[in-house]
CSV table of C-alpha atoms in Angstrom, one decimal:
chain,number,residue,atom,x,y,z
A,1,MET,CA,169.7,32.6,61.8
A,2,LYS,CA,166.9,32.2,59.1
A,3,VAL,CA,163.3,32.5,60.4
A,4,HIS,CA,162.8,35.3,63.3
A,5,PHE,CA,159.5,35.7,65.3
A,6,ASP,CA,159.2,38.9,66.7
A,7,SER,CA,156.8,39.8,69.8
A,8,ILE,CA,154.2,38.5,67.6
A,9,GLY,CA,150.8,38.5,69.3
A,10,MET,CA,147.3,37.9,67.3
A,11,ARG,CA,144.3,39.1,68.3
A,12,PHE,CA,141.0,37.9,66.3
A,13,GLY,CA,138.3,40.9,67.6
A,14,GLY,CA,138.4,40.6,71.1
A,15,VAL,CA,140.1,37.7,71.5
A,16,ARG,CA,144.0,37.1,71.9
A,17,VAL,CA,145.3,33.8,70.5
A,18,LEU,CA,148.7,34.5,70.6
A,19,ASP,CA,151.1,36.4,73.1
A,20,ASP,CA,153.9,37.3,72.6
A,21,ILE,CA,155.7,34.7,70.6
A,22,ASN,CA,159.5,35.1,70.6
A,23,LEU,CA,161.8,32.5,68.0
A,24,SER,CA,164.5,32.0,66.2
A,25,VAL,CA,165.1,28.9,63.6
A,26,ASN,CA,168.3,27.9,62.2
A,27,ALA,CA,168.6,27.3,58.7
A,28,GLY,CA,168.6,23.3,57.8
A,29,GLU,CA,166.2,23.0,61.5
A,30,PHE,CA,163.3,20.9,61.9
A,31,VAL,CA,161.5,22.6,64.5
A,32,CYS,CA,157.7,21.3,65.4
A,33,ILE,CA,155.5,23.7,67.0
A,34,LEU,CA,153.4,21.8,69.6
A,35,GLY,CA,150.3,22.6,71.6
A,36,PRO,CA,146.7,21.8,72.1
A,37,SER,CA,144.0,22.5,69.8
A,38,GLY,CA,143.2,26.2,69.8
A,39,CYS,CA,145.8,27.1,70.8
A,40,GLY,CA,146.8,29.6,67.6
A,41,LYS,CA,150.0,27.1,67.0
A,42,SER,CA,148.1,27.2,62.9
A,43,THR,CA,147.3,31.2,62.9
A,44,LEU,CA,151.3,31.3,64.1
A,45,LEU,CA,152.2,29.5,61.2
A,46,ASN,CA,149.9,31.1,58.6
A,47,ILE,CA,151.3,34.3,60.0
A,48,VAL,CA,154.8,33.3,59.0
A,49,GLY,CA,153.8,31.7,55.7
A,50,GLY,CA,152.6,35.4,55.0
A,51,PHE,CA,149.2,34.7,55.0
A,52,VAL,CA,147.4,36.6,57.7
A,53,THR,CA,149.3,39.6,58.9
A,54,PRO,CA,149.8,39.6,63.1
A,55,THR,CA,148.2,42.3,65.1
A,56,GLU,CA,151.7,42.8,67.0
A,57,GLY,CA,155.1,42.2,66.0
A,58,ARG,CA,156.5,40.6,63.0
A,59,VAL,CA,158.6,38.0,60.8
A,60,THR,CA,161.3,37.8,59.9
A,61,ILE,CA,163.6,36.2,56.9
A,62,ASP,CA,166.4,36.4,56.2
A,63,GLY,CA,166.2,39.6,58.1
A,64,GLU,CA,163.7,40.8,55.4
A,65,PRO,CA,159.7,41.2,57.5
A,66,VAL,CA,157.1,38.7,55.9
A,67,THR,CA,155.1,40.9,54.2
A,68,GLY,CA,152.7,37.9,52.0
A,69,PRO,CA,153.2,34.5,50.8
A,70,ASP,CA,156.4,34.0,48.9
A,71,PRO,CA,157.3,31.1,46.8
A,72,ARG,CA,160.4,30.7,48.4
A,73,ARG,CA,158.9,30.0,51.4
A,74,ILE,CA,155.9,26.8,50.7
A,75,PHE,CA,153.0,25.9,52.9
A,76,VAL,CA,151.8,22.3,53.1
A,77,PHE,CA,148.0,21.6,54.1
A,78,GLN,CA,147.0,18.4,55.0
A,79,GLU,CA,146.1,16.6,51.5
A,80,ARG,CA,143.4,18.8,50.5
A,81,GLY,CA,146.0,21.3,49.2
A,82,VAL,CA,146.8,19.3,46.1
A,83,PHE,CA,144.4,20.3,43.1
A,84,PRO,CA,141.7,17.8,42.0
A,85,TRP,CA,141.9,19.5,38.5
A,86,LEU,CA,145.4,18.6,37.8
A,87,THR,CA,147.4,14.7,37.8
A,88,VAL,CA,150.2,14.0,39.6
A,89,GLU,CA,153.0,15.5,37.0
A,90,GLU,CA,150.7,18.5,36.3
A,91,ASN,CA,150.4,19.1,40.2
A,92,ILE,CA,154.0,18.6,41.0
A,93,GLY,CA,154.5,21.1,37.9
A,94,PHE,CA,152.3,23.9,39.2
A,95,GLY,CA,154.6,25.9,40.3
A,96,LEU,CA,157.5,25.7,37.4
A,97,PHE,CA,155.2,27.4,35.2
A,98,ARG,CA,158.5,30.1,35.1
A,99,GLN,CA,160.8,26.9,34.3
A,100,LYS,CA,161.9,25.8,30.5
A,101,ASP,CA,160.0,23.4,29.3
A,102,ASP,CA,163.1,20.6,29.9
A,103,GLU,CA,163.7,21.8,33.3
A,104,LYS,CA,160.4,21.8,34.0
A,105,ARG,CA,160.4,17.6,32.8
A,106,ALA,CA,163.2,17.0,34.5
A,107,ARG,CA,162.2,18.1,38.1
A,108,ILE,CA,158.7,16.7,37.8
A,109,ALA,CA,160.2,13.1,37.1
A,110,ARG,CA,162.7,13.8,40.3
A,111,TYR,CA,160.4,14.5,42.2
A,112,VAL,CA,157.7,12.0,41.7
A,113,GLN,CA,160.7,9.4,41.8
A,114,LEU,CA,161.5,11.5,45.7
A,115,VAL,CA,157.9,10.9,46.7
A,116,GLY,CA,157.3,7.8,45.5
A,117,LEU,CA,155.0,7.9,42.7
A,118,GLN,CA,156.5,6.1,40.1
A,119,GLY,CA,153.9,4.6,37.5
A,120,PHE,CA,151.0,7.2,39.5
A,121,GLU,CA,151.8,10.4,36.8
A,122,ARG,CA,149.1,10.4,34.7
A,123,SER,CA,146.5,10.0,37.5
A,124,TYR,CA,144.4,12.4,39.5
A,125,PRO,CA,144.7,12.9,43.1
A,126,ARG,CA,141.0,10.9,43.5
A,127,GLU,CA,142.8,7.9,42.2
A,128,LEU,CA,145.2,8.0,45.2
A,129,SER,CA,145.4,7.0,48.8
A,130,GLY,CA,145.8,9.9,51.5
A,131,GLY,CA,149.3,8.9,52.3
A,132,MET,CA,149.6,9.4,48.4
A,133,LYS,CA,147.7,12.8,48.1
A,134,GLN,CA,150.0,13.4,50.8
A,135,ARG,CA,153.2,12.7,49.3
A,136,LEU,CA,152.0,14.4,46.1
A,137,GLU,CA,151.7,17.8,48.0
A,138,VAL,CA,155.1,17.6,49.3
A,139,ALA,CA,156.7,16.8,45.8
A,140,ARG,CA,154.8,20.0,44.3
A,141,ALA,CA,156.3,22.3,46.9
A,142,LEU,CA,159.8,20.6,46.8
A,143,ALA,CA,159.5,20.7,43.0
A,144,VAL,CA,160.0,25.0,43.2
A,145,ASP,CA,163.0,24.7,45.4
A,146,PRO,CA,162.0,26.3,48.4
A,147,ASP,CA,164.1,27.4,51.5
A,148,VAL,CA,161.5,26.7,54.1
A,149,LEU,CA,158.8,24.2,54.2
A,150,TYR,CA,155.8,25.5,56.4
A,151,LEU,CA,153.6,21.7,57.8
A,152,ASP,CA,150.4,22.4,59.3
A,153,GLU,CA,149.1,19.0,61.0
A,154,PRO,CA,149.8,17.3,57.6
A,155,PHE,CA,149.7,13.7,58.9
A,156,GLY,CA,146.4,14.2,60.8
A,157,ALA,CA,144.2,13.0,58.3
A,158,LEU,CA,146.1,10.0,57.4
A,159,ASP,CA,145.7,6.8,59.7
A,160,SER,CA,148.6,5.7,62.1
A,161,ILE,CA,150.1,3.1,59.7
A,162,THR,CA,150.4,5.4,57.2
A,163,ARG,CA,151.9,8.2,59.5
A,164,LEU,CA,154.7,6.2,61.1
A,165,GLN,CA,155.7,6.0,57.1
A,166,MET,CA,154.9,9.5,56.0
A,167,ARG,CA,157.1,10.5,59.0
A,168,ARG,CA,159.9,8.6,58.0
A,169,GLU,CA,159.8,9.6,54.2
A,170,LEU,CA,160.0,13.2,55.7
A,171,LEU,CA,162.9,12.7,57.8
A,172,ARG,CA,164.4,11.1,54.3
A,173,ILE,CA,163.6,14.2,52.3
A,174,TRP,CA,164.8,16.7,54.8
A,175,GLN,CA,167.9,15.0,55.2
A,176,ALA,CA,168.3,14.6,51.3
A,177,GLU,CA,167.3,18.5,50.3
A,178,ARG,CA,168.2,20.1,53.8
A,179,LYS,CA,165.7,22.5,53.9
A,180,THR,CA,164.4,24.6,57.1
A,181,ILE,CA,161.4,22.7,58.4
A,182,LEU,CA,158.5,24.4,60.7
A,183,PHE,CA,156.3,21.8,61.7
A,184,VAL,CA,152.9,22.2,63.5
A,185,THR,CA,151.6,19.3,65.6
A,186,HIS,CA,149.4,18.5,68.6
A,187,ASP,CA,150.9,14.9,68.5
A,188,ILE,CA,153.8,15.0,71.2
A,189,GLU,CA,155.2,11.5,69.9
A,190,GLU,CA,155.7,12.8,66.2
A,191,SER,CA,157.6,16.0,67.3
A,192,VAL,CA,159.8,14.2,69.2
A,193,GLN,CA,160.4,11.5,66.8
A,194,LEU,CA,160.7,14.7,63.9
A,195,ALA,CA,162.4,17.9,65.3
A,196,ASP,CA,166.0,19.1,65.9
A,197,ARG,CA,163.4,21.1,68.6
A,198,VAL,CA,160.0,21.1,70.5
A,199,VAL,CA,158.7,24.7,70.9
A,200,VAL,CA,155.2,24.0,73.3
A,201,LEU,CA,153.0,26.7,73.2
A,202,SER,CA,150.5,26.8,76.2
A,203,ALA,CA,146.6,26.8,75.8
A,204,ARG,CA,144.6,30.2,74.7
A,205,PRO,CA,146.5,32.2,74.1
A,206,GLY,CA,149.4,30.8,72.8
A,207,ARG,CA,152.4,31.7,74.8
A,208,VAL,CA,155.7,29.6,74.6
A,209,ARG,CA,155.8,27.4,77.5
A,210,ARG,CA,159.1,25.5,76.5
A,211,VAL,CA,161.2,25.2,73.7
A,212,VAL,CA,163.2,21.0,74.3
A,213,ASP,CA,166.4,20.5,72.2
A,214,VAL,CA,165.8,16.6,70.9
A,215,ASN,CA,169.6,15.8,71.0
A,216,LEU,CA,168.8,12.8,69.7
A,217,ALA,CA,170.6,10.9,66.1
A,218,HIS,CA,167.9,9.8,63.2
A,219,PRO,CA,166.7,6.9,63.2
A,220,ARG,CA,165.5,7.5,66.5
A,221,ASP,CA,165.0,4.4,68.6
A,222,LEU,CA,161.3,4.6,70.3
A,223,SER,CA,162.7,2.9,72.7
A,224,ASP,CA,165.7,4.3,73.9
A,225,PRO,CA,164.9,5.7,77.7
A,226,ARG,CA,166.7,9.0,76.4
A,227,TYR,CA,163.3,9.4,73.7
A,228,ILE,CA,161.2,7.8,76.8
A,229,ALA,CA,162.5,10.7,78.8
A,230,LEU,CA,162.4,13.6,76.2
A,231,ARG,CA,158.3,12.5,75.4
A,232,ASP,CA,157.6,12.2,79.2
A,233,GLU,CA,159.2,15.2,80.3
A,234,ILE,CA,156.8,17.3,77.2
A,235,PHE,CA,153.8,15.6,78.7
A,236,GLY,CA,154.6,16.9,82.2
A,237,GLU,CA,154.9,20.2,80.8
A,238,ILE,CA,151.4,19.9,79.2
A,239,GLY,CA,149.7,19.1,82.2
A,240,LEU,CA,149.1,15.1,81.1
A,241,ALA,CA,150.6,12.0,83.2
A,242,HIS,CA,151.1,9.6,80.5
A,243,GLN,CA,148.7,6.9,81.2
A,244,ILE,CA,145.6,6.3,80.6
B,1,MET,CA,112.4,3.5,26.8
B,2,LEU,CA,109.4,1.3,28.7
B,3,GLY,CA,108.2,4.9,30.2
B,4,ILE,CA,108.1,6.3,26.7
B,5,ALA,CA,106.1,3.4,24.8
B,6,VAL,CA,103.5,3.5,27.9
B,7,ALA,CA,103.0,7.2,27.5
B,8,VAL,CA,102.4,6.9,23.7
B,9,ALA,CA,99.9,4.2,24.4
B,10,ALA,CA,98.2,6.4,27.1
B,11,TRP,CA,98.5,9.2,24.9
B,12,GLN,CA,96.7,7.0,21.9
B,13,LEU,CA,94.1,5.7,24.1
B,14,ALA,CA,92.7,9.2,25.6
B,15,VAL,CA,92.7,10.5,22.2
B,16,ALA,CA,90.3,7.9,20.7
B,17,ALA,CA,88.4,7.5,24.4
B,18,SER,CA,87.3,11.0,23.9
B,19,PRO,CA,85.8,11.0,20.1
B,20,ARG,CA,85.1,14.9,19.6
B,21,THR,CA,89.0,16.0,20.3
B,22,LEU,CA,91.2,18.6,18.6
B,23,VAL,CA,94.0,16.6,20.1
B,24,PRO,CA,96.3,14.4,17.7
B,25,THR,CA,97.2,10.9,17.9
B,26,PRO,CA,100.4,9.7,18.0
B,27,TRP,CA,100.6,9.0,14.5
B,28,GLN,CA,98.8,12.2,13.2
B,29,THR,CA,101.8,13.6,14.8
B,30,LEU,CA,104.2,12.0,13.3
B,31,ARG,CA,102.4,12.1,9.5
B,32,ALA,CA,102.2,16.1,10.8
B,33,ILE,CA,106.3,16.4,11.3
B,34,GLY,CA,106.0,14.4,8.1
B,35,GLU,CA,104.8,17.2,6.7
B,36,LEU,CA,106.5,19.7,7.6
B,37,ALA,CA,110.3,18.4,7.1
B,38,GLU,CA,108.5,17.3,3.0
B,39,LYS,CA,107.4,21.8,3.2
B,40,GLY,CA,111.0,21.9,4.2
B,41,LEU,CA,110.2,23.6,7.1
B,42,LEU,CA,111.3,21.0,9.6
B,43,VAL,CA,114.8,22.0,9.0
B,44,ARG,CA,114.6,25.6,9.1
B,45,TYR,CA,112.6,26.0,11.9
B,46,VAL,CA,114.8,24.3,14.1
B,47,VAL,CA,117.8,25.8,13.0
B,48,ALA,CA,116.1,29.0,13.3
B,49,SER,CA,115.5,28.4,17.0
B,50,LEU,CA,118.7,27.1,17.5
B,51,PHE,CA,120.0,30.3,16.4
B,52,ARG,CA,118.4,32.5,18.6
B,53,VAL,CA,119.2,30.2,21.5
B,54,THR,CA,123.2,29.4,20.3
B,55,TRP,CA,123.6,33.5,20.0
B,56,GLY,CA,121.2,34.2,23.0
B,57,TYR,CA,123.3,31.7,25.6
B,58,LEU,CA,126.5,32.1,24.3
B,59,ALA,CA,126.5,35.8,24.9
B,60,ALA,CA,125.1,35.2,28.2
B,61,VAL,CA,127.9,32.7,29.4
B,62,ALA,CA,130.1,35.3,27.6
B,63,VAL,CA,128.8,38.1,30.5
B,64,ALA,CA,128.7,36.0,33.4
B,65,VAL,CA,131.3,34.0,33.7
B,66,PRO,CA,133.6,36.9,34.0
B,67,ALA,CA,130.9,38.9,35.5
B,68,GLY,CA,130.5,36.1,38.3
B,69,VAL,CA,134.5,35.5,38.5
B,70,THR,CA,134.7,38.9,39.0
B,71,LEU,CA,131.8,39.2,41.7
B,72,GLY,CA,132.9,36.2,43.4
B,73,LEU,CA,136.4,36.8,43.9
B,74,SER,CA,135.6,40.6,45.4
B,75,ARG,CA,133.4,41.0,48.7
B,76,ARG,CA,132.4,44.7,48.1
B,77,GLY,CA,131.7,43.9,44.1
B,78,ASP,CA,129.5,41.5,45.2
B,79,SER,CA,127.6,43.1,48.0
B,80,ALA,CA,126.6,46.1,45.4
B,81,VAL,CA,125.7,44.1,43.0
B,82,ASN,CA,124.3,41.0,44.3
B,83,PRO,CA,120.7,43.0,45.6
B,84,ILE,CA,120.2,44.1,42.1
B,85,LEU,CA,120.6,40.5,40.5
B,86,GLN,CA,118.7,38.9,42.9
B,87,ILE,CA,115.2,41.6,42.2
B,88,LEU,CA,116.0,41.3,38.9
B,89,ARG,CA,115.8,37.3,38.7
B,90,PRO,CA,112.4,36.5,40.2
B,91,ILE,CA,111.2,38.5,37.0
B,92,SER,CA,110.0,35.8,34.1
B,93,PRO,CA,111.6,36.6,31.2
B,94,LEU,CA,108.6,37.1,29.4
B,95,ALA,CA,107.4,40.3,31.4
B,96,TRP,CA,110.7,41.7,29.7
B,97,ILE,CA,109.2,40.7,26.2
B,98,PRO,CA,107.3,44.2,25.7
B,99,ILE,CA,110.8,45.8,26.4
B,100,GLY,CA,112.5,43.6,24.0
B,101,ILE,CA,110.5,44.4,21.2
B,102,LEU,CA,110.8,48.3,22.3
B,103,TRP,CA,114.5,48.2,22.0
B,104,PHE,CA,115.1,46.0,19.4
B,105,GLY,CA,112.1,45.7,17.4
B,106,VAL,CA,110.0,42.8,16.6
B,107,GLY,CA,112.7,40.2,14.8
B,108,ASP,CA,115.7,38.0,15.4
B,109,ALA,CA,117.4,40.5,17.9
B,110,ALA,CA,114.4,40.9,20.2
B,111,ALA,CA,113.9,36.7,20.5
B,112,ILE,CA,118.6,36.8,21.7
B,113,PHE,CA,117.9,39.6,23.9
B,114,LEU,CA,115.3,37.9,26.0
B,115,ILE,CA,117.3,34.5,25.6
B,116,PHE,CA,120.7,36.1,26.6
B,117,LEU,CA,118.3,37.9,29.5
B,118,ALA,CA,116.7,34.8,30.8
B,119,SER,CA,120.2,32.8,30.8
B,120,VAL,CA,122.6,35.9,32.5
B,121,LEU,CA,121.5,36.3,35.7
B,122,PRO,CA,120.8,33.0,37.1
B,123,LEU,CA,124.2,31.6,35.5
B,124,THR,CA,126.0,34.7,37.0
B,125,THR,CA,124.8,34.0,40.5
B,126,ALA,CA,126.0,30.4,40.0
B,127,THR,CA,129.2,31.3,39.0
B,128,VAL,CA,129.7,33.4,42.2
B,129,GLU,CA,128.5,30.5,44.2
B,130,ALA,CA,131.2,28.4,42.5
B,131,VAL,CA,133.8,31.1,43.2
B,132,HIS,CA,132.1,31.2,46.9
B,133,ASN,CA,132.6,27.2,47.1
B,134,LEU,CA,136.6,27.0,46.1
B,135,GLU,CA,138.6,25.7,48.9
B,136,GLY,CA,141.0,28.1,50.6
B,137,VAL,CA,143.8,26.6,50.6
B,138,HIS,CA,144.1,26.4,46.7
B,139,LEU,CA,143.8,29.9,46.3
B,140,ALA,CA,146.3,30.2,49.5
B,141,ALA,CA,148.6,27.6,47.5
B,142,GLY,CA,147.9,29.5,44.4
B,143,ARG,CA,149.1,32.7,46.2
B,144,ASN,CA,151.9,30.6,47.6
B,145,PHE,CA,153.3,29.6,44.4
B,146,GLY,CA,154.0,33.5,43.2
B,147,LEU,CA,150.8,33.3,40.7
B,148,SER,CA,149.7,37.4,40.1
B,149,HIS,CA,145.7,37.8,40.4
B,150,ALA,CA,145.4,36.9,35.8
B,151,GLU,CA,147.4,33.7,36.7
B,152,LEU,CA,145.4,32.5,39.8
B,153,VAL,CA,142.0,33.3,37.9
B,154,ARG,CA,143.3,30.6,34.9
B,155,SER,CA,144.9,28.4,37.0
B,156,VAL,CA,142.8,27.8,40.1
B,157,VAL,CA,139.7,29.5,40.0
B,158,VAL,CA,138.2,28.6,37.0
B,159,PRO,CA,139.6,24.9,37.0
B,160,GLY,CA,138.1,25.0,40.5
B,161,ILE,CA,134.4,26.4,39.7
B,162,LEU,CA,134.4,24.3,36.0
B,163,PRO,CA,132.3,21.4,37.3
B,164,GLN,CA,129.9,23.4,39.5
B,165,LEU,CA,129.3,25.8,36.3
B,166,ILE,CA,129.1,22.9,33.9
B,167,VAL,CA,126.3,22.0,36.1
B,168,ALA,CA,125.1,25.1,36.4
B,169,MET,CA,126.0,26.0,32.4
B,170,ARG,CA,123.4,23.1,31.4
B,171,ILE,CA,120.6,24.1,33.8
B,172,THR,CA,121.1,27.6,32.2
B,173,LEU,CA,120.8,25.9,28.8
B,174,GLY,CA,117.5,24.7,29.4
B,175,ILE,CA,116.2,28.2,30.8
B,176,ALA,CA,117.6,29.1,27.5
B,177,TRP,CA,115.5,26.9,25.4
B,178,LEU,CA,112.3,27.8,27.4
B,179,VAL,CA,112.5,31.3,26.6
B,180,VAL,CA,113.4,30.7,22.7
B,181,VAL,CA,110.0,28.7,22.2
B,182,ALA,CA,107.8,32.0,24.7
B,183,ALA,CA,109.8,34.6,22.6
B,184,GLU,CA,109.3,33.3,19.2
B,185,MET,CA,105.5,32.7,20.2
B,186,ILE,CA,105.5,36.9,20.0
B,187,ALA,CA,108.4,38.4,18.6
B,188,VAL,CA,109.5,36.6,15.1
B,189,ASN,CA,107.8,34.7,12.4
B,190,SER,CA,110.2,31.2,12.3
B,191,GLY,CA,110.8,28.7,14.7
B,192,LEU,CA,109.3,26.2,16.6
B,193,GLY,CA,107.8,28.9,18.8
B,194,PHE,CA,106.1,30.8,15.8
B,195,LEU,CA,104.9,27.0,14.5
B,196,ILE,CA,102.7,26.6,17.5
B,197,VAL,CA,101.2,30.0,17.4
B,198,ASP,CA,100.8,29.9,13.7
B,199,ALA,CA,99.5,26.4,13.2
B,200,ARG,CA,96.6,27.0,16.3
B,201,ASN,CA,95.6,30.5,14.4
B,202,ALA,CA,95.9,29.3,10.8
B,203,GLY,CA,93.2,27.1,10.6
B,204,ASN,CA,93.3,24.4,14.2
B,205,ARG,CA,96.4,22.9,13.1
B,206,TYR,CA,96.5,21.0,16.8
B,207,ASP,CA,98.2,18.5,14.9
B,208,LEU,CA,101.4,20.8,14.0
B,209,VAL,CA,100.9,21.8,17.3
B,210,VAL,CA,101.5,18.7,19.0
B,211,ALA,CA,104.6,17.9,16.5
B,212,GLY,CA,106.0,21.1,17.2
B,213,MET,CA,105.9,20.3,21.2
B,214,VAL,CA,107.0,17.3,20.3
B,215,LEU,CA,110.2,18.2,18.7
B,216,ILE,CA,110.6,20.8,21.3
B,217,GLY,CA,110.9,18.3,24.0
B,218,LEU,CA,113.6,16.6,22.1
B,219,ILE,CA,115.7,18.8,20.9
B,220,GLY,CA,115.8,20.0,24.8
B,221,ILE,CA,116.8,16.4,26.1
B,222,GLY,CA,119.3,16.3,23.4
B,223,LEU,CA,121.1,19.5,24.9
B,224,ASP,CA,120.9,18.5,28.0
B,225,LEU,CA,122.8,14.9,27.1
B,226,LEU,CA,125.7,17.1,25.0
B,227,MET,CA,125.8,19.1,27.7
B,228,ARG,CA,126.1,16.3,30.2
B,229,ARG,CA,128.6,15.0,28.1
B,230,LEU,CA,130.9,18.0,29.3
B,231,GLU,CA,131.0,16.6,33.2
B,232,ARG,CA,133.1,13.4,31.8
B,233,LEU,CA,136.0,15.1,30.9
B,234,PRO,CA,138.8,14.4,33.3
B,235,SER,CA,139.3,17.4,34.7
B,236,VAL,CA,136.5,18.1,35.8
B,237,ARG,CA,135.2,14.4,36.9
B,238,TRP,CA,136.2,14.9,40.7
B,239,GLY,CA,133.2,18.2,41.2
B,240,TYR,CA,131.0,15.4,41.0
B,241,ALA,CA,129.8,12.3,43.2
B,242,ALA,CA,132.4,9.3,42.9
B,243,GLU,CA,129.8,7.1,39.6
């Protein structure tokens, strides 16, 4: 067991946003936290990331309580998180300031390659597309070799085609690097395409309504009846009929 | 360019149309600049003014940027110091001239003090503002990668505020230049401000007065263009609207 949420509760002023969240995530597991807007799922991710202290309960990672952000666990924001004043290679090298130059260069080269940004090493983020910026931020996170990645609706700002490609990329990277991933999304399809388990939160205050195991091998066939059944099950759980 | 040509022509016509004016023509003004150059005063006065501006302004940057960053990052410090800054800010730097002379005597130090004072307040306020405008995700990312406070300031805060800071520094340099001229009218006996007052007092040499004004304007533009070049640095271009 890698990450453990122990009765997490959160209030902002008088408003209760999270209520009694209990959850365990195994090492190497890909878990999606799914819920409607405003259900506190981003807050939950900020708590496990160490940026916000919960009003109740605690999070432990490898048995140690989380007290603040830690470079062993990197938070990936939407593509806004890349530093616009640094080039692609400087961004990827940002967290490597304690490494020797050789090691730093090698890692930068490796992750430029892994996320397919060859030829853009000296470009600035403003010269990149949204998808490329997102890949850059993932590369910057992976370069410090963290155990856990936290992704907060990372593909929300991308167009739907790029978003599909990015999901495939992320799965490829996850399979290559075997990180534990906590991925927050409000997109049901996205969660079933990516996750080993989907944690469905209720509307505010966020509670765990259900945890759905997605026992489908990758690559997942989106017309597989089992995929469709799982997807519709979650649609039903959230209270939506899957039709427009 | 065309605008300047039209303005000079209008100036010429206006002077020609008023026979008893003391205002010189453009040509007389140019000759006055030539006269200053011949006497060796042109370079001396320009250098004197630039010298005072440089020191007063650099001292202000050296104080305002670290102070602004510190206050910007500390909510408590900001709420303690900000009201004082806001009360001091609307006081014209010229109102400080008597105090400047009282503390530093008549001379360079008083003029430099006034420039410092005129620059340091707006630049501090602008730096605080720039720190408040930093993207929260950039600070969060910096902390996530394990940066110490000093490293965070160096690697995230400073580069993050730089585009806004450069604009503020450019505007502040304009203010500093405005103030040096005013300060020289009172506290010293060299420089372009001194030239203007001196030329009027010593025989109504209005050609020299206007020559001084033209030089002040040209150098002001020159300083501004110099600062604008900083805005072209590759690591700050992100902060400005796309060309």
